[in-house]
Amino acid sequence: MSSLHIKAVNKHYGDYHALKNIDIQIDSGEFLVLVGPSGCGKSTLMNTIAGLDQISEGAILIGDQEVTQLSPKDRDIAMVFQSYALYPSMTVRRNIAFGLEMRKVSPEQIAQEVDRVARLLQIDHLLERKPAELSGGQRQRVAMGRALAREPKIYLFDEPLSNLDAKLRVEMRTEIKKLHQRLKTTIVYVTHDQIEAMTLADRIAVMKDGVLLQLASPEQIYNNPVNMFVAGFMGSPSMNFVRSHLRSLNDGFAVELVNRDGERHLVPLPDRGKALSDWVNREVILGIRPEQIRQASDSPAGTYEGHLTTVLDVVEPTGADTLVVTQLNDQEVTARLDPESHPVPGCPFRLSVDLSKAVLFDPQSEDRIH
Ligand SMILES: Nc1ncnc2c1ncn2[C@@H]1O[C@H](COP(=O)(O)OP(=O)(O)OP(=O)(O)O)[C@@H](O)[C@H]1O
Ligand SMILES: [Mg+2]
């Protein structure tokens, strides 16, 4: 396994600047997940790491070796991409075995290895078929099997589970996690799936418009996002953004929240440094996650329980918890409630908010205020 250094990489497609000065250093054995909206440059970055696409400026190093000019086959990378190219004339078995045959692995070992990954991916009954005789999800698993039958320096996975049904997807996610724990492989993994990103990653890289916005642990990305984009992108349902004013209160700070009846509440912001002083009496955007808004009677000690009365506009039971849509400061917010509280739409409701993990944003720049 190897480290991977993406060093000040730029990529232009004609006039289009697809990757803007991307700098990422990935440790040997690290699992990095790349996320970002469609078209932000994730696959472009993967293609440049693999050598399928040339970069315009910068360098790519695998271990200590610069590979910028090397062809894909000389980089010792195994990849599963969005458009998984299988060899159409070969059976599934040979598709998986091909890389091993090229490396002159013994036939017995190849047979063993093919059986192992085929069982893992639940495609052992498909080994004698050709790719054209498979469903999209089955093809994707064969492509995965082909990658997993090798031990390369680095694995690149570009949405490898996107064509699988929900149940298989969760199983495969667990398998990938186990694989990583067992082999300590270096992995770069692209996904649109929040849970996949949060559960698999050692670190998450959030991209937008060819720019790397934040590179940090899942916990950091979730709790300390650098700006409103990152905050809104990770987490489902999304973080609530409430326009409010910062006030000083006793020796600390508070945000102003207005309930349905127009009553103003100053809700203390616990444990904030003096740096917020510059923002007193100015408009800020309060970022608060749905699980930090609760029913007043149901909140842990230390949370603010003013009379934040409101009315529930929408109630959405999801099974494990119940999402409700209501209003704070005349703006829509979503709260995550215990289903046992049996919230009823249209009824008055008393909220409590836990601001210990709330984050504040500058309404102009949308950057986090520290
Ligand atoms: N060969 C190309 N020529 C010109 N523009 C390209 C080329 N390949 C990609 N692009 C553009 O570069 C941008 C980034 O594309 P990319 O495929 O990396 O996005 P992505 O983040 O992988 O999106 P998705 O989540 O939809 O897969 C897009 O705007 C795309 O249109
Ligand atoms: Mg892509």
PDB file of N, CA, C and O in Angstrom, residues 18 147 153 167 181 209 223 231 299 341 354 356:
ATOM      1  N   ALA A  18     -11.534  22.683 -14.776  1.00  0.00           N
ATOM      2  CA  ALA A  18     -12.273  21.625 -14.069  1.00  0.00           C
ATOM      3  C   ALA A  18     -11.700  21.311 -12.689  1.00  0.00           C
ATOM      4  O   ALA A  18     -12.440  20.951 -11.782  1.00  0.00           O
ATOM      5  N   ALA A 147     -11.356  -5.546  -9.365  1.00  0.00           N
ATOM      6  CA  ALA A 147     -10.442  -4.695  -8.584  1.00  0.00           C
ATOM      7  C   ALA A 147      -9.981  -5.407  -7.319  1.00  0.00           C
ATOM      8  O   ALA A 147      -8.811  -5.359  -6.956  1.00  0.00           O
ATOM      9  N   LYS A 153      -1.304  -0.685  -5.303  1.00  0.00           N
ATOM     10  CA  LYS A 153      -0.845   0.325  -4.345  1.00  0.00           C
ATOM     11  C   LYS A 153      -2.021   1.153  -3.835  1.00  0.00           C
ATOM     12  O   LYS A 153      -2.045   1.577  -2.689  1.00  0.00           O
ATOM     13  N   LYS A 167     -30.541  -2.873  -0.232  1.00  0.00           N
ATOM     14  CA  LYS A 167     -30.074  -3.883   0.723  1.00  0.00           C
ATOM     15  C   LYS A 167     -28.649  -4.324   0.394  1.00  0.00           C
ATOM     16  O   LYS A 167     -27.777  -4.356   1.257  1.00  0.00           O
ATOM     17  N   GLN A 181     -10.431  -2.516   6.748  1.00  0.00           N
ATOM     18  CA  GLN A 181      -9.879  -2.786   8.085  1.00  0.00           C
ATOM     19  C   GLN A 181      -8.890  -3.943   8.056  1.00  0.00           C
ATOM     20  O   GLN A 181      -7.885  -3.933   8.745  1.00  0.00           O
ATOM     21  N   ASP A 209     -17.368  23.078  -7.712  1.00  0.00           N
ATOM     22  CA  ASP A 209     -16.845  23.826  -8.869  1.00  0.00           C
ATOM     23  C   ASP A 209     -15.331  23.673  -9.041  1.00  0.00           C
ATOM     24  O   ASP A 209     -14.639  24.666  -9.296  1.00  0.00           O
ATOM     25  N   ASN A 223     -19.552  18.583  12.274  1.00  0.00           N
ATOM     26  CA  ASN A 223     -19.713  19.524  13.394  1.00  0.00           C
ATOM     27  C   ASN A 223     -19.053  20.877  13.167  1.00  0.00           C
ATOM     28  O   ASN A 223     -19.474  21.873  13.749  1.00  0.00           O
ATOM     29  N   ALA A 231     -21.756  22.717   5.184  1.00  0.00           N
ATOM     30  CA  ALA A 231     -22.732  22.438   6.246  1.00  0.00           C
ATOM     31  C   ALA A 231     -24.021  21.869   5.664  1.00  0.00           C
ATOM     32  O   ALA A 231     -24.604  20.937   6.210  1.00  0.00           O
ATOM     33  N   SER A 299     -36.092  17.068  26.223  1.00  0.00           N
ATOM     34  CA  SER A 299     -34.734  17.500  25.918  1.00  0.00           C
ATOM     35  C   SER A 299     -33.800  17.201  27.087  1.00  0.00           C
ATOM     36  O   SER A 299     -34.208  17.237  28.233  1.00  0.00           O
ATOM     37  N   SER A 341     -43.125  10.546  20.694  1.00  0.00           N
ATOM     38  CA  SER A 341     -43.779  11.805  21.077  1.00  0.00           C
ATOM     39  C   SER A 341     -45.045  12.058  20.251  1.00  0.00           C
ATOM     40  O   SER A 341     -45.797  12.975  20.544  1.00  0.00           O
ATOM     41  N   ASP A 354     -30.794  23.047  21.288  1.00  0.00           N
ATOM     42  CA  ASP A 354     -29.494  22.811  21.910  1.00  0.00           C
ATOM     43  C   ASP A 354     -28.448  23.516  21.047  1.00  0.00           C
ATOM     44  O   ASP A 354     -28.138  23.062  19.951  1.00  0.00           O
ATOM     45  N   SER A 356     -25.310  24.034  21.793  1.00  0.00           N
ATOM     46  CA  SER A 356     -23.913  23.749  22.130  1.00  0.00           C
ATOM     47  C   SER A 356     -23.104  23.401  20.875  1.00  0.00           C
ATOM     48  O   SER A 356     -21.916  23.661  20.811  1.00  0.00           O
TER      49      SER A 356
END
